[in-house]
Short mmCIF file of C-alpha atoms in Angstrom, two decimals:
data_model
loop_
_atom_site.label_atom_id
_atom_site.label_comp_id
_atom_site.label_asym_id
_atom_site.label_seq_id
_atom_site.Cartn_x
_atom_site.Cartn_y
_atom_site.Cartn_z
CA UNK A 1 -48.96 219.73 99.46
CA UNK A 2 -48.11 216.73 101.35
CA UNK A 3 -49.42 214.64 98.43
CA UNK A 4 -47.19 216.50 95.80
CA UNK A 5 -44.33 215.82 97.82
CA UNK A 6 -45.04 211.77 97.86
CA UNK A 7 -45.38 211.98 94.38
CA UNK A 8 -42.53 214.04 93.35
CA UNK A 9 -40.86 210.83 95.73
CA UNK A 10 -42.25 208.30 94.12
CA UNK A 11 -41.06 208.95 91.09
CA UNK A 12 -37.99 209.39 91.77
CA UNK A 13 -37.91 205.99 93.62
CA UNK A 14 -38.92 204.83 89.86
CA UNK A 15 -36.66 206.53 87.90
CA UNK A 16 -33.95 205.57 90.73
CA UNK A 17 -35.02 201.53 89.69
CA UNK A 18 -34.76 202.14 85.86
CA UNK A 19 -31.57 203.44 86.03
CA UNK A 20 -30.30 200.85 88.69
CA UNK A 21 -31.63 197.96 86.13
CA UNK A 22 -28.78 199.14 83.57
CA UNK A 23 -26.05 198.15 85.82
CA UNK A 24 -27.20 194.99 86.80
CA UNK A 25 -23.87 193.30 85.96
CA UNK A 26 -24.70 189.81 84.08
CA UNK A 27 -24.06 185.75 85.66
CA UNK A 28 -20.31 185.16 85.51
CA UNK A 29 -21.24 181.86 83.75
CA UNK A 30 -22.63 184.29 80.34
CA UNK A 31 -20.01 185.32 77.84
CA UNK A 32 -20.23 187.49 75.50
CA UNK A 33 -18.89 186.64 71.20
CA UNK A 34 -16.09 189.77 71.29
CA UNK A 35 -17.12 189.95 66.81
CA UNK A 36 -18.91 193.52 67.44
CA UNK A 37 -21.01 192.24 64.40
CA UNK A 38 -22.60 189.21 66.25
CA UNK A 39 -23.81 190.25 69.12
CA UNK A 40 -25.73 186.81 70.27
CA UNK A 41 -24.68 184.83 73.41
CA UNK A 42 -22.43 182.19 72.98
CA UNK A 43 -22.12 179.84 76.22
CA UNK A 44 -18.46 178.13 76.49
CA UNK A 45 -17.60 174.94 78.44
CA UNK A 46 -14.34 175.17 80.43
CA UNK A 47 -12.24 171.76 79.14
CA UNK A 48 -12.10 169.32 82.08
CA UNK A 49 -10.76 165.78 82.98
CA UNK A 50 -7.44 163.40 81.35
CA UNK A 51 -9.13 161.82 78.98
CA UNK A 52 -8.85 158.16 81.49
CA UNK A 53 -11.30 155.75 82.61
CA UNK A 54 -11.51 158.03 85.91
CA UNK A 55 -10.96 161.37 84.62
CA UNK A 56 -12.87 161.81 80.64
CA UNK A 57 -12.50 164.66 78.77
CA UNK A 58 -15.91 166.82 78.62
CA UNK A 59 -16.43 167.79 74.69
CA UNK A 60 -14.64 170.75 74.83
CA UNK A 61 -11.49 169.30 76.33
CA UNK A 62 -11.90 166.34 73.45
CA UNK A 63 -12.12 169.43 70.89
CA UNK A 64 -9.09 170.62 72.18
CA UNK A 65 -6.70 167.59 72.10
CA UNK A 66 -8.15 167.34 68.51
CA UNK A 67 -6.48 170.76 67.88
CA UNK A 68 -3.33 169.93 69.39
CA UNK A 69 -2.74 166.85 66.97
CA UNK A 70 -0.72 165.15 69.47
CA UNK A 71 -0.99 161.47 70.61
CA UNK A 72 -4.25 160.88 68.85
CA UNK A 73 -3.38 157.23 68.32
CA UNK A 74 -4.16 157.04 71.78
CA UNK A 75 -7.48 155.64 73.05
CA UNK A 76 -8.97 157.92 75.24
CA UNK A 77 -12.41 158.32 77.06
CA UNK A 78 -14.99 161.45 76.55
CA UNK A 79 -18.32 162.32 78.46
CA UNK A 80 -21.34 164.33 76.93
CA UNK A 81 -24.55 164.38 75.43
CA UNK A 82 -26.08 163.03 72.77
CA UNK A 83 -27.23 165.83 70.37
CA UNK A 84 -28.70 164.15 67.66
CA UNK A 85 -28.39 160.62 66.00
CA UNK A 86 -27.90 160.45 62.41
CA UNK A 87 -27.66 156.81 62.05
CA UNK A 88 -28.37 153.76 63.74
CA UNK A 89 -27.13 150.82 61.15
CA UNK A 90 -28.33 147.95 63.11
CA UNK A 91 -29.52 145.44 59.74
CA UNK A 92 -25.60 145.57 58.66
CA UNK A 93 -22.77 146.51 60.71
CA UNK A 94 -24.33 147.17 64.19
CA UNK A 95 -23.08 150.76 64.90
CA UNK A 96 -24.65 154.38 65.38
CA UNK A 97 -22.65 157.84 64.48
CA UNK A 98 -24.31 160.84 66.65
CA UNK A 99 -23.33 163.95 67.91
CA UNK A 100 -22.23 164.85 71.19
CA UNK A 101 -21.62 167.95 73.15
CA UNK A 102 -21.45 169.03 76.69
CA UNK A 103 -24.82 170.72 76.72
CA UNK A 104 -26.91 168.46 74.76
CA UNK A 105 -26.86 171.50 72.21
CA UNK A 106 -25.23 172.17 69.26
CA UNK A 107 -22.95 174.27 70.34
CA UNK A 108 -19.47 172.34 70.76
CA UNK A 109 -20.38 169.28 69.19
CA UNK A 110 -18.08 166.04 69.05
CA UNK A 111 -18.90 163.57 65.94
CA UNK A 112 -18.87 159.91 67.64
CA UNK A 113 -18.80 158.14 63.40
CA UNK A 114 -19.75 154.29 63.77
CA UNK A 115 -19.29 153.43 67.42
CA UNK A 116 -20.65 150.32 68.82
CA UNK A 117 -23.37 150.26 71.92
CA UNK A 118 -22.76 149.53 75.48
CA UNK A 119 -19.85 147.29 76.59
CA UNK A 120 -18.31 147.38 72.43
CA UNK A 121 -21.42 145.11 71.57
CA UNK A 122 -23.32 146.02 68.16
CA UNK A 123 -26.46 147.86 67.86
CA UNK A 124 -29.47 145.54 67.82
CA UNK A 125 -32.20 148.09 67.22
CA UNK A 126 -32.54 151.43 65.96
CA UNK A 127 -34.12 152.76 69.13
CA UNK A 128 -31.23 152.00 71.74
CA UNK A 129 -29.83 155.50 71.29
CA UNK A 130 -31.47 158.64 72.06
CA UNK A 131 -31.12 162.54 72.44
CA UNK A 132 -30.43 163.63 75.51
CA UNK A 133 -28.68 160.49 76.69
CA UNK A 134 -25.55 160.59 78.85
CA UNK A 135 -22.48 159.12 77.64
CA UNK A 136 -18.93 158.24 78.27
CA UNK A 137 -17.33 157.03 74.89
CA UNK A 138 -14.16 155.44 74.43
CA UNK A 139 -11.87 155.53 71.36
CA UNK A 140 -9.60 157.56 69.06
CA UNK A 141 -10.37 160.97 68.22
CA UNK A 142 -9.21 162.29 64.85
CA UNK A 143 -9.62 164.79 62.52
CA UNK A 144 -11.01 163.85 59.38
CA UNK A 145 -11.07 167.02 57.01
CA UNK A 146 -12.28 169.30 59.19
CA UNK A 147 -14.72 167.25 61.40
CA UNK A 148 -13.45 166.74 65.05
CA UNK A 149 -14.90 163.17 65.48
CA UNK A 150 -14.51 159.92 67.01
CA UNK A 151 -12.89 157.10 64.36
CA UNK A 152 -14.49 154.18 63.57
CA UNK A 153 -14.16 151.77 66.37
CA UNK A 154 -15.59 153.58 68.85
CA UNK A 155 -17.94 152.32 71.42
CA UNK A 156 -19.97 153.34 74.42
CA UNK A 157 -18.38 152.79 77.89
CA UNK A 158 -21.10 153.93 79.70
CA UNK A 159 -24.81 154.92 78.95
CA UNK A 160 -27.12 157.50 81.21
CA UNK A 161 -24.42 156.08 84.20
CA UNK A 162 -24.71 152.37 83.76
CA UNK A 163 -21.81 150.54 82.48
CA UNK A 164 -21.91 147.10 80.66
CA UNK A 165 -22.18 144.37 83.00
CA UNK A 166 -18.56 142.32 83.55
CA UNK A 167 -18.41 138.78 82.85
CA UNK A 168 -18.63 136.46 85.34
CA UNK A 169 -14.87 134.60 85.72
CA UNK A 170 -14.89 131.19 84.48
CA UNK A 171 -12.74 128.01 85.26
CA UNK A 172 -10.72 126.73 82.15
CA UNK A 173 -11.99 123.87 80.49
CA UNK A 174 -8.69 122.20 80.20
CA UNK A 175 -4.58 123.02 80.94
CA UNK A 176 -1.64 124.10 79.31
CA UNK A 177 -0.68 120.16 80.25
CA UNK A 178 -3.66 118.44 78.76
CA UNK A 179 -4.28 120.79 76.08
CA UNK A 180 -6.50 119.43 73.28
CA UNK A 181 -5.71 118.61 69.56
CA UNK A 182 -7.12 120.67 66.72
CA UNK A 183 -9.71 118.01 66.05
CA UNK A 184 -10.56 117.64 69.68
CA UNK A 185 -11.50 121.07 69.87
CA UNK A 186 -13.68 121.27 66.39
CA UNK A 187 -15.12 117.98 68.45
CA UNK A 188 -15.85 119.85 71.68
CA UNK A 189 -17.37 123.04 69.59
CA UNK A 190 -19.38 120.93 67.51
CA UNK A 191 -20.64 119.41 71.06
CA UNK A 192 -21.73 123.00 72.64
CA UNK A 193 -19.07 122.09 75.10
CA UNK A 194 -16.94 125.13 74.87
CA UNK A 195 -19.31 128.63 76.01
CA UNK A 196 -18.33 127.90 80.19
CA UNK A 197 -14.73 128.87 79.58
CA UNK A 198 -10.71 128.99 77.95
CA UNK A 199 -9.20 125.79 76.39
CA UNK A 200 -5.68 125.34 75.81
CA UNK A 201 -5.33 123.72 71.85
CA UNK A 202 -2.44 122.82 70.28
CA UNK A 203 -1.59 122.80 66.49
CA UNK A 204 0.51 123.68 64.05
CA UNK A 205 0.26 127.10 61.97
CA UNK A 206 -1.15 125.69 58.09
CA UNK A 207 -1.51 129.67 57.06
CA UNK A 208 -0.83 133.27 58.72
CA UNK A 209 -3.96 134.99 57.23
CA UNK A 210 -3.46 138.70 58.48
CA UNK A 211 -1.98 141.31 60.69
CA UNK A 212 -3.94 143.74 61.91
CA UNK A 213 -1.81 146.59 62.88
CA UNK A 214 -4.53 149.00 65.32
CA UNK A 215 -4.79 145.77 67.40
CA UNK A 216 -1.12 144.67 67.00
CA UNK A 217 -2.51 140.62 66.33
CA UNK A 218 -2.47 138.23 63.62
CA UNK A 219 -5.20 136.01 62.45
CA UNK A 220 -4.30 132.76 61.12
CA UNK A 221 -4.93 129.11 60.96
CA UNK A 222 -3.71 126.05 62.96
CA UNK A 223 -4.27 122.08 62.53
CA UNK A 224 -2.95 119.09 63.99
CA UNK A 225 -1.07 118.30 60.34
CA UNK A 226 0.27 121.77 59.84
CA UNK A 227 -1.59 121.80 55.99
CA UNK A 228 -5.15 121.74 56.65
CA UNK A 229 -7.34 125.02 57.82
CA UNK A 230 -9.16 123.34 60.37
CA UNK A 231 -9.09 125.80 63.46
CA UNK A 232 -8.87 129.81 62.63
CA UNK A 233 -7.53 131.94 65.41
CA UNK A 234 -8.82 135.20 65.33
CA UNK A 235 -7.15 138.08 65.90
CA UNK A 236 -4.60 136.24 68.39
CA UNK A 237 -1.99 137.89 70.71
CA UNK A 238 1.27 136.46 70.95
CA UNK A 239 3.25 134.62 73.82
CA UNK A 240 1.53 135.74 76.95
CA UNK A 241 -0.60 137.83 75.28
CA UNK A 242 2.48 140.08 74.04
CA UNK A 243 1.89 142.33 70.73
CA UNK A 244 2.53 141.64 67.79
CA UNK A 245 4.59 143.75 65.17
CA UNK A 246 4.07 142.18 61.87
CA UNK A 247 2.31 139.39 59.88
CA UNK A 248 5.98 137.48 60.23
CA UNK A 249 6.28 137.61 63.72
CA UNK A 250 4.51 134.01 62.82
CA UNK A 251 5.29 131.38 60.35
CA UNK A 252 3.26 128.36 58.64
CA UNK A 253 5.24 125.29 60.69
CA UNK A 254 5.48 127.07 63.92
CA UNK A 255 3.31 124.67 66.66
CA UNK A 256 1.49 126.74 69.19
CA UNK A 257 -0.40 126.27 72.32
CA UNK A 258 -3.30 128.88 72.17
CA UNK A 259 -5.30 130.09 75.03
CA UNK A 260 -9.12 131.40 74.24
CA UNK A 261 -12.54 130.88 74.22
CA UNK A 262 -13.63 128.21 71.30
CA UNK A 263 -16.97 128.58 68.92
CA UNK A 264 -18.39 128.46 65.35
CA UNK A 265 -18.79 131.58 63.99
CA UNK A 266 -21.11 132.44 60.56
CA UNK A 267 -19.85 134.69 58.17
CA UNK A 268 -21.91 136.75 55.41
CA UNK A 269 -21.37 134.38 53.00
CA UNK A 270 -23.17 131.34 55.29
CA UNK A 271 -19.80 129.76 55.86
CA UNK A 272 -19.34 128.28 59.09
CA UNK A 273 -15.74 128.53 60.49
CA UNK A 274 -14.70 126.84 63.78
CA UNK A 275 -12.12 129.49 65.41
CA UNK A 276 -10.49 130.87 68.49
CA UNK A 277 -12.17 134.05 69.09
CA UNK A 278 -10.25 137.27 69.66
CA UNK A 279 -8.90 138.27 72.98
CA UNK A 280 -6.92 134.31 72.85
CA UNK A 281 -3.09 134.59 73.37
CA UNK A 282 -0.25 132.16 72.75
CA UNK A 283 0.87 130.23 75.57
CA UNK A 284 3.95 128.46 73.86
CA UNK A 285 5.41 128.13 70.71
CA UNK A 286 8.13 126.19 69.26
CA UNK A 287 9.88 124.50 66.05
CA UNK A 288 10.79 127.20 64.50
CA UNK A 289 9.52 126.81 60.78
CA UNK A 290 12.10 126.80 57.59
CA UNK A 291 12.05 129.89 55.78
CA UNK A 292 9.38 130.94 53.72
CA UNK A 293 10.14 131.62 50.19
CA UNK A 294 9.31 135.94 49.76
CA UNK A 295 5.27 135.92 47.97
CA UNK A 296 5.41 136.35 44.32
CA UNK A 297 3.97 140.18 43.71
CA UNK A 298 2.42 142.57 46.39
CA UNK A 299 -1.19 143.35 47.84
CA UNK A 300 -1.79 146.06 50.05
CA UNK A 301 -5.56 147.12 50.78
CA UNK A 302 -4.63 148.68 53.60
CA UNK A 303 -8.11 147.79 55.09
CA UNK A 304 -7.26 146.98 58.53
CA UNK A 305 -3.90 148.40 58.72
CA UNK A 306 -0.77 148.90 57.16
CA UNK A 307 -0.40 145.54 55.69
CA UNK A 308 3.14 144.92 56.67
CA UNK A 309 4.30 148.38 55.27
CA UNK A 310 6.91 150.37 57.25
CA UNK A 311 7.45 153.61 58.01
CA UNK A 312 11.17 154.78 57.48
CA UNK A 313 10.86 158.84 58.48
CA UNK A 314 14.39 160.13 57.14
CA UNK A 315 13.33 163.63 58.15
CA UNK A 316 10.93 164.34 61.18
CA UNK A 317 10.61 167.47 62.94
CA UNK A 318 10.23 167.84 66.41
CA UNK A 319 7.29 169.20 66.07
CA UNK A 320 5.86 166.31 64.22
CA UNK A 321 5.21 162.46 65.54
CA UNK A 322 4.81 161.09 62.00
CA UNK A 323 4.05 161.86 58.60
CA UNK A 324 2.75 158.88 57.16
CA UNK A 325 -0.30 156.86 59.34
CA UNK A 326 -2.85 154.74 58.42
CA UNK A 327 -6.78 156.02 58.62
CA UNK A 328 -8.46 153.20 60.47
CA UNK A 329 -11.86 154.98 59.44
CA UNK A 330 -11.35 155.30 55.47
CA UNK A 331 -9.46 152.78 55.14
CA UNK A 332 -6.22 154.07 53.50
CA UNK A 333 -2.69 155.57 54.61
CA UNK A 334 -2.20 159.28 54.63
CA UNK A 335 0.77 161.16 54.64
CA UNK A 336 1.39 164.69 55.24
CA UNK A 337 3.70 167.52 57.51
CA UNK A 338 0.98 170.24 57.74
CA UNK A 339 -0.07 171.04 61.72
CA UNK A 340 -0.71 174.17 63.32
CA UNK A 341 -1.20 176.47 59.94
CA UNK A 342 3.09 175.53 59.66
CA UNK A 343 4.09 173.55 56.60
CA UNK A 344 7.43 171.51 57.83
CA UNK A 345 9.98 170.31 56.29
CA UNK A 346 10.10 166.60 56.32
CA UNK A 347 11.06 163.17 54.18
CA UNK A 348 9.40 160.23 55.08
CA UNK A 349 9.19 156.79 52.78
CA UNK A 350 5.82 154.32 52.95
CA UNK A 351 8.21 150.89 52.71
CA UNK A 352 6.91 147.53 51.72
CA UNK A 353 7.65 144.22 53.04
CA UNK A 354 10.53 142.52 50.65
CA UNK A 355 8.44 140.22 47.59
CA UNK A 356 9.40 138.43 44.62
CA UNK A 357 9.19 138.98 40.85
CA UNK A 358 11.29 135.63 40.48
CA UNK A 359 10.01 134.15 36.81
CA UNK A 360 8.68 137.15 35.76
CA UNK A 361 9.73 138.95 32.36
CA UNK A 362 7.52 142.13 33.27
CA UNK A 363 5.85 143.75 35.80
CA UNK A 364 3.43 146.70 37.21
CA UNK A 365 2.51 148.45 39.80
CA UNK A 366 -0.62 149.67 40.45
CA UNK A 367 -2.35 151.73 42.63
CA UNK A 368 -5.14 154.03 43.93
CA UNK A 369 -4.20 157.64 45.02
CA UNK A 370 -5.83 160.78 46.23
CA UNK A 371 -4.25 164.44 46.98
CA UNK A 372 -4.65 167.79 47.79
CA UNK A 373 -2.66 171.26 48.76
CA UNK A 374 0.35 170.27 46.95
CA UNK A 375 2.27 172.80 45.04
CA UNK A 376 4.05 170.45 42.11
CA UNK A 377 2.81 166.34 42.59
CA UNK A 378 6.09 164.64 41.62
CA UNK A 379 7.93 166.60 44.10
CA UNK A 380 5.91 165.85 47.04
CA UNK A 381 5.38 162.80 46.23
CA UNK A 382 7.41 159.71 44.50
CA UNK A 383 6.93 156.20 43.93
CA UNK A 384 10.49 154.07 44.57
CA UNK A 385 11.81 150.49 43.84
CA UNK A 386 14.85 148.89 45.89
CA UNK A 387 16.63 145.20 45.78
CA UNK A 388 18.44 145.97 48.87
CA UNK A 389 16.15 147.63 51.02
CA UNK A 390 19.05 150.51 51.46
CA UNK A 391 19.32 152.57 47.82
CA UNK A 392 16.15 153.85 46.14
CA UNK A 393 15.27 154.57 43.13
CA UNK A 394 12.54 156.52 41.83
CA UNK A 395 10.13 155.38 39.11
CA UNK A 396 8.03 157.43 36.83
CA UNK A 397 4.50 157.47 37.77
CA UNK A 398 2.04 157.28 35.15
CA UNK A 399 -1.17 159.26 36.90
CA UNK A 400 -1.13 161.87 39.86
CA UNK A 401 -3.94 163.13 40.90
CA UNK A 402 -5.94 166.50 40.99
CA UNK A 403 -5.89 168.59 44.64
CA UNK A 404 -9.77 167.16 44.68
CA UNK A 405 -8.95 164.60 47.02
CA UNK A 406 -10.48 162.15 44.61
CA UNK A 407 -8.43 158.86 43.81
CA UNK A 408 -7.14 158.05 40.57
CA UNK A 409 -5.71 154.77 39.46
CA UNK A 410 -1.99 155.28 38.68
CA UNK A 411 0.93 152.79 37.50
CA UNK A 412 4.14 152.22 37.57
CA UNK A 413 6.24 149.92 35.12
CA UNK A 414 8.67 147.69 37.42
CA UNK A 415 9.52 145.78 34.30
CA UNK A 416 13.50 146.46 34.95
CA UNK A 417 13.09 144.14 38.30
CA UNK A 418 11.40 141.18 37.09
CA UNK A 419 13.18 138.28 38.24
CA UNK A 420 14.91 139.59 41.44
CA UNK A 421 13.79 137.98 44.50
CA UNK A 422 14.56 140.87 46.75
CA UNK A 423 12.22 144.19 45.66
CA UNK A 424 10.75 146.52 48.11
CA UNK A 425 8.37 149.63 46.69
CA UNK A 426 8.08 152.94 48.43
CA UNK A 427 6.39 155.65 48.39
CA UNK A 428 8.33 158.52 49.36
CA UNK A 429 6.52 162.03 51.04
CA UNK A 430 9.09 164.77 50.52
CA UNK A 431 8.05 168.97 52.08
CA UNK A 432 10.67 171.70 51.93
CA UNK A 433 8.86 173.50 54.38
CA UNK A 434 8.49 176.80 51.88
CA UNK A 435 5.74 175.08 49.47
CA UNK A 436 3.00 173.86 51.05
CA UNK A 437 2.66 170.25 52.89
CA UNK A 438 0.24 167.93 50.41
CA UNK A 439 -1.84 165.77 52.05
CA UNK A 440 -1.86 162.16 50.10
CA UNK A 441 -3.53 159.33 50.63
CA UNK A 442 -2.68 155.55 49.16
CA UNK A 443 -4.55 152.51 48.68
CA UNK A 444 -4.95 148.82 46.63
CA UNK A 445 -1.71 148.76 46.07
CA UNK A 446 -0.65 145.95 43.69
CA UNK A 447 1.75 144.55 42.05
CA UNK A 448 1.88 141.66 39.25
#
């Protein structure tokens, strides 16, 4: 009897466990995908951190500010790990794109598209990255059609905890006093006696090359005889280091007293090219230079930034910090006043800088543009001509393209303006806010 009993106990001691197994409530850290037709586990990262040097965004804090659309001009810093590298280009142009998440999985991944190494130095091998390494990335996050992602630009602030090693301070090799001629400096590169630290040179600007408008600098040459291209200074700041705001903030005549480090530097084509390298700023500068006659014609690859271009936004909504913005990563400037599934209602025109068609009996405009999610092309988007940068007038455009997003060559006959000195061409984004926003995109822009 007394062994009947234990087992009639027994199993309901077992049965008791079964049922208790049920209940067992699941970790607080496991959520569960609320879609009653997937039923699989989907782990979530809370967002964390500012997105600062002290405080990065995790992944899914990055992925969020991405959604938001606001301030993503801004540079920012991000910490994950690496997924997966798709490309290490280390033969050409020295950068990586890989994913990134907070896991090291795929869920919540972050696209980091051609970032440099450690420290913003280029990518010497194609084994320097790896799955599973901790990073902190700094740069500006976009998104490009869909893919949350890093722009080009991008590099790695900190790899797996170590950080690039600082420079060790330098003295100057000279002073603001005793600064060097043009062809003193060529001398002292040419004589390895320039890698210990910052001379002072001064010149005269023989050529503004280039403005390059994510870095707010100029490139452009100096020599002791204001003609010659003897000393290039790269990517310069202005007085004190101060940005610049376009490619006429200097002008050929001007004499400057630049601050940087000196070398020779070998481009692709085998060319070498005595310069001051970037990160140099301009101590003083002086006699300022008679006015420049306005360039015959207009070229606008929009490369490296916007070229000179303006932005005039007539109509902005609140709810919008700009319409038109150049796309550091493709390489063009995009306009459109779609954010948040709203389309808004909003006019802005892509400006030029002022150029001549003095001596001309015709001329055309030509250009490269791509589109998509417009309603009717020529009323989202014209192409207009002023003479006194105030009343605009529109054109007829010969081309527009499909919503395909792939560019067509399109012109525009400025014939009519040929010899006026003064002519500015826009390119005017226009959105009711009841048809939807186009996105366009603009680039090679010529005229002759």
């Amino acid at each position: 009897m007394k062994k009947f009993i234990y087992s009639m106990m027994a199993l309901a001691m077992t049965a008791t466990a079964f049922t208790s197994c049920e209940n067992v409530p699941a970790p607080y850290s496991v959520t569960f995908d609320e879609d009653t037709n997937n039923n699989t586990n989907t782990p979530t990262t809370p967002t964390a951190g500012t997105g600062t040097e002290a405080d990065p965004f995790n992944v899914a804090a990055a992925l969020k500010y991405i959604e938001a659309g606001q301030d993503l001009d801004k540079e920012v810093y991000v910490s994950g790990t690496i997924v997966s590298v798709k490309e290490i280009d280390a033969a050409n142009y020295g950068n990586a794109t890989y994913l990134i998440s907070d896991d090291g999985t795929t869920n919540g991944q972050l696209t980091v598209y051609r970032g440099y190494a450690l420290g913003n130095k280029k990518f010497t091998a194609n084994d320097k990255l790896n799955a599973g390494d901790k990073v902190v990335v700094y740069g500006k996050l976009v998104n490009f059609k869909g893919t949350k992602e890093f722009t080009q630009g991008n590099y790695i602030y900190s790899l797996n905890g170590n950080k690039a090693a600082q420079p060790t301070p330098t003295a100057d090799l000279n002073t603001e006093a005793t600064a060097w001629s043009v062809a003193e400096a060529v001398q002292k590169i040419q004589a390895n006696q320039t890698a210990t630290g910052e001379a002072y040179v001064k010149g005269i600007i023989s050529e503004v090359v280039s403005y390059n408008e994510n870095y707010k600098s100029i490139t452009y040459y100096i020599s002791d005889n204001g003609t010659d291209k003897t000393l290039q200074v790269f990517s310069g700041k202005g007085l004190n280091g101060a940005d610049f705001a376009a490619k006429t903030d200097l002008q050929a005549g001007q004499t400057v007293v630049v601050k940087g480090n000196l070398k020779a530097f070998t481009n692709k084509q085998g060319k070498v090219i005595m310069e001051v390298d970037k990160n140099n700023k301009i101590i003083s500068i002086s006699g300022a230079s008679t006015p420049q006659p306005a360039a015959t014609g207009l070229t606008a690859k929009f490369e490296t930034g916007m070229d000179n271009f303006t932005i005039n936004n007539i109509t902005l909504p609140a709810d919008l910090s700009f319409v038109w913005k150049h796309d550091a990563s493709k390489k063009y400037m995009k306009a459109s006043s779609y954010k948040n599934n709203t389309n808004y209602a909003a006019q802005s025109r892509l400006e030029s800088p002022v150029f001549s068609l003095v001596g001309k009996t015709s001329a055309t405009l030509t250009f490269q543009v791509a589109a998509n999610f417009f309603t009717t092309a020529a009323d989202n988007f014209k192409v207009q001509v002023s003479t006194d940068g105030t009343t605009w007038h529109d054109v007829p455009v010969s081309t527009y393209p499909a919503k395909d997003w792939k560019f067509v060559t399109s012109t525009c006959n400025l014939s009519a303006y040929a010899g006026q000195s003064n002519v500015r061409i826009g390119f005017l984004y226009t959105c009711d806010g009841t048809n939807p926003a186009g996105t366009w995109e603009i680039q090679n822009v010529e005229v002759k």
